Amino acid sequence: MLYAIISQDVENSLEKRKSVRDQHIARLNELKNQGRLIIAGPHPAVDSPDPGDAGFTGSLIIAEFESLPAAQSWADADPYIAAGVYENVLIKPFKQALP
């Protein structure tokens, strides 16, 4: 089943994000290579695809996992959690309707 992992950043998270971004992206690439990643990306803090120093306010990942506990376990191991990037993370089942 698909799950949405919706993360909210702490204030001024940009430097923390940068410090572990490569590790975060590597985990997403593992999901992609397994054919389980639907979409992933950050929410810019300003109305621009490149927010520069404004940074980001959170992230969205939609991916396939065998269960909600499996999705939770995967999200809990995110390097952004260990680095203190995320203030909170919400995981919800997701049913893709379109496209």
Short mmCIF file of C-alpha atoms in Angstrom, two decimals:
data_model
loop_
_atom_site.label_atom_id
_atom_site.label_comp_id
_atom_site.label_asym_id
_atom_site.label_seq_id
_atom_site.Cartn_x
_atom_site.Cartn_y
_atom_site.Cartn_z
CA MET A 1 0.00 0.00 0.00
CA LEU A 2 1.04 3.59 -0.49
CA TYR A 3 1.80 5.88 2.45
CA ALA A 4 2.29 9.64 2.63
CA ILE A 5 5.11 10.75 4.90
CA ILE A 6 4.47 14.41 5.68
CA SER A 7 7.26 16.13 7.60
CA GLN A 8 7.38 19.57 9.18
CA ASP A 9 10.80 21.19 9.68
CA VAL A 10 12.03 23.01 12.75
CA GLU A 11 12.73 26.71 12.27
CA ASN A 12 15.94 27.50 10.37
CA SER A 13 16.53 23.89 9.31
CA LEU A 14 18.58 24.58 6.18
CA GLU A 15 22.05 23.92 7.62
CA LYS A 16 20.83 20.77 9.35
CA ARG A 17 19.30 19.61 6.06
CA LYS A 18 22.53 20.25 4.19
CA SER A 19 24.56 18.29 6.73
CA VAL A 20 22.80 14.97 6.01
CA ARG A 21 21.12 15.56 2.65
CA ASP A 22 23.30 13.01 0.81
CA GLN A 23 22.29 10.28 3.28
CA HIS A 24 18.61 11.28 3.03
CA ILE A 25 18.71 11.19 -0.79
CA ALA A 26 20.52 7.82 -0.77
CA ARG A 27 17.62 6.27 1.17
CA LEU A 28 15.11 7.75 -1.28
CA ASN A 29 17.14 6.38 -4.19
CA GLU A 30 16.93 2.90 -2.60
CA LEU A 31 13.13 3.17 -2.65
CA LYS A 32 13.26 4.46 -6.22
CA ASN A 33 15.50 1.59 -7.36
CA GLN A 34 13.07 -0.87 -5.75
CA GLY A 35 10.18 0.71 -7.70
CA ARG A 36 8.48 1.84 -4.48
CA LEU A 37 8.90 5.62 -4.63
CA ILE A 38 6.04 7.60 -6.18
CA ILE A 39 7.18 11.14 -5.38
CA ALA A 40 9.43 12.93 -2.91
CA GLY A 41 10.52 16.47 -2.31
CA PRO A 42 10.75 19.42 0.05
CA HIS A 43 8.34 22.31 0.60
CA PRO A 44 10.17 25.58 -0.20
CA ALA A 45 9.74 28.26 2.47
CA VAL A 46 9.03 30.85 -0.24
CA ASP A 47 7.15 30.71 -3.52
CA SER A 48 10.14 29.64 -5.60
CA PRO A 49 11.60 26.33 -6.80
CA ASP A 50 14.96 27.55 -5.44
CA PRO A 51 14.31 29.18 -2.07
CA GLY A 52 17.99 29.89 -1.39
CA ASP A 53 18.67 30.91 2.19
CA ALA A 54 14.92 30.83 3.01
CA GLY A 55 15.22 27.04 2.99
CA PHE A 56 12.35 24.63 3.41
CA THR A 57 9.43 24.07 5.76
CA GLY A 58 9.08 20.31 5.41
CA SER A 59 8.93 17.39 3.01
CA LEU A 60 6.51 15.01 1.34
CA ILE A 61 7.30 11.40 0.43
CA ILE A 62 4.77 9.03 -1.09
CA ALA A 63 6.03 5.48 -1.30
CA GLU A 64 4.94 1.88 -1.08
CA PHE A 65 5.41 -0.06 2.15
CA GLU A 66 4.01 -3.37 3.34
CA SER A 67 2.25 -1.75 6.31
CA LEU A 68 1.86 1.41 8.34
CA PRO A 69 4.37 0.14 10.94
CA ALA A 70 6.87 -0.53 8.12
CA ALA A 71 6.39 3.02 6.80
CA GLN A 72 6.78 4.39 10.34
CA SER A 73 9.96 2.39 10.90
CA TRP A 74 11.43 3.61 7.61
CA ALA A 75 10.55 7.23 8.41
CA ASP A 76 11.95 6.97 11.95
CA ALA A 77 15.34 5.99 10.49
CA ASP A 78 15.57 9.06 8.25
CA PRO A 79 18.85 10.97 8.72
CA TYR A 80 16.80 14.17 8.93
CA ILE A 81 15.28 12.83 12.16
CA ALA A 82 18.70 12.18 13.72
CA ALA A 83 19.98 15.60 12.58
CA GLY A 84 17.00 17.42 14.13
CA VAL A 85 15.59 18.69 10.82
CA TYR A 86 12.02 17.57 11.44
CA GLU A 87 9.81 18.94 14.18
CA ASN A 88 7.18 16.30 13.48
CA VAL A 89 6.35 13.58 10.98
CA LEU A 90 2.86 12.37 10.07
CA ILE A 91 2.39 9.09 8.21
CA LYS A 92 -0.93 8.28 6.59
CA PRO A 93 -2.18 5.63 4.19
CA PHE A 94 -2.55 7.11 0.70
CA LYS A 95 -4.83 6.01 -2.13
CA GLN A 96 -3.70 7.30 -5.49
CA ALA A 97 -6.73 8.36 -7.55
CA LEU A 98 -5.01 10.26 -10.38
CA PRO A 99 -3.16 9.97 -12.67
#
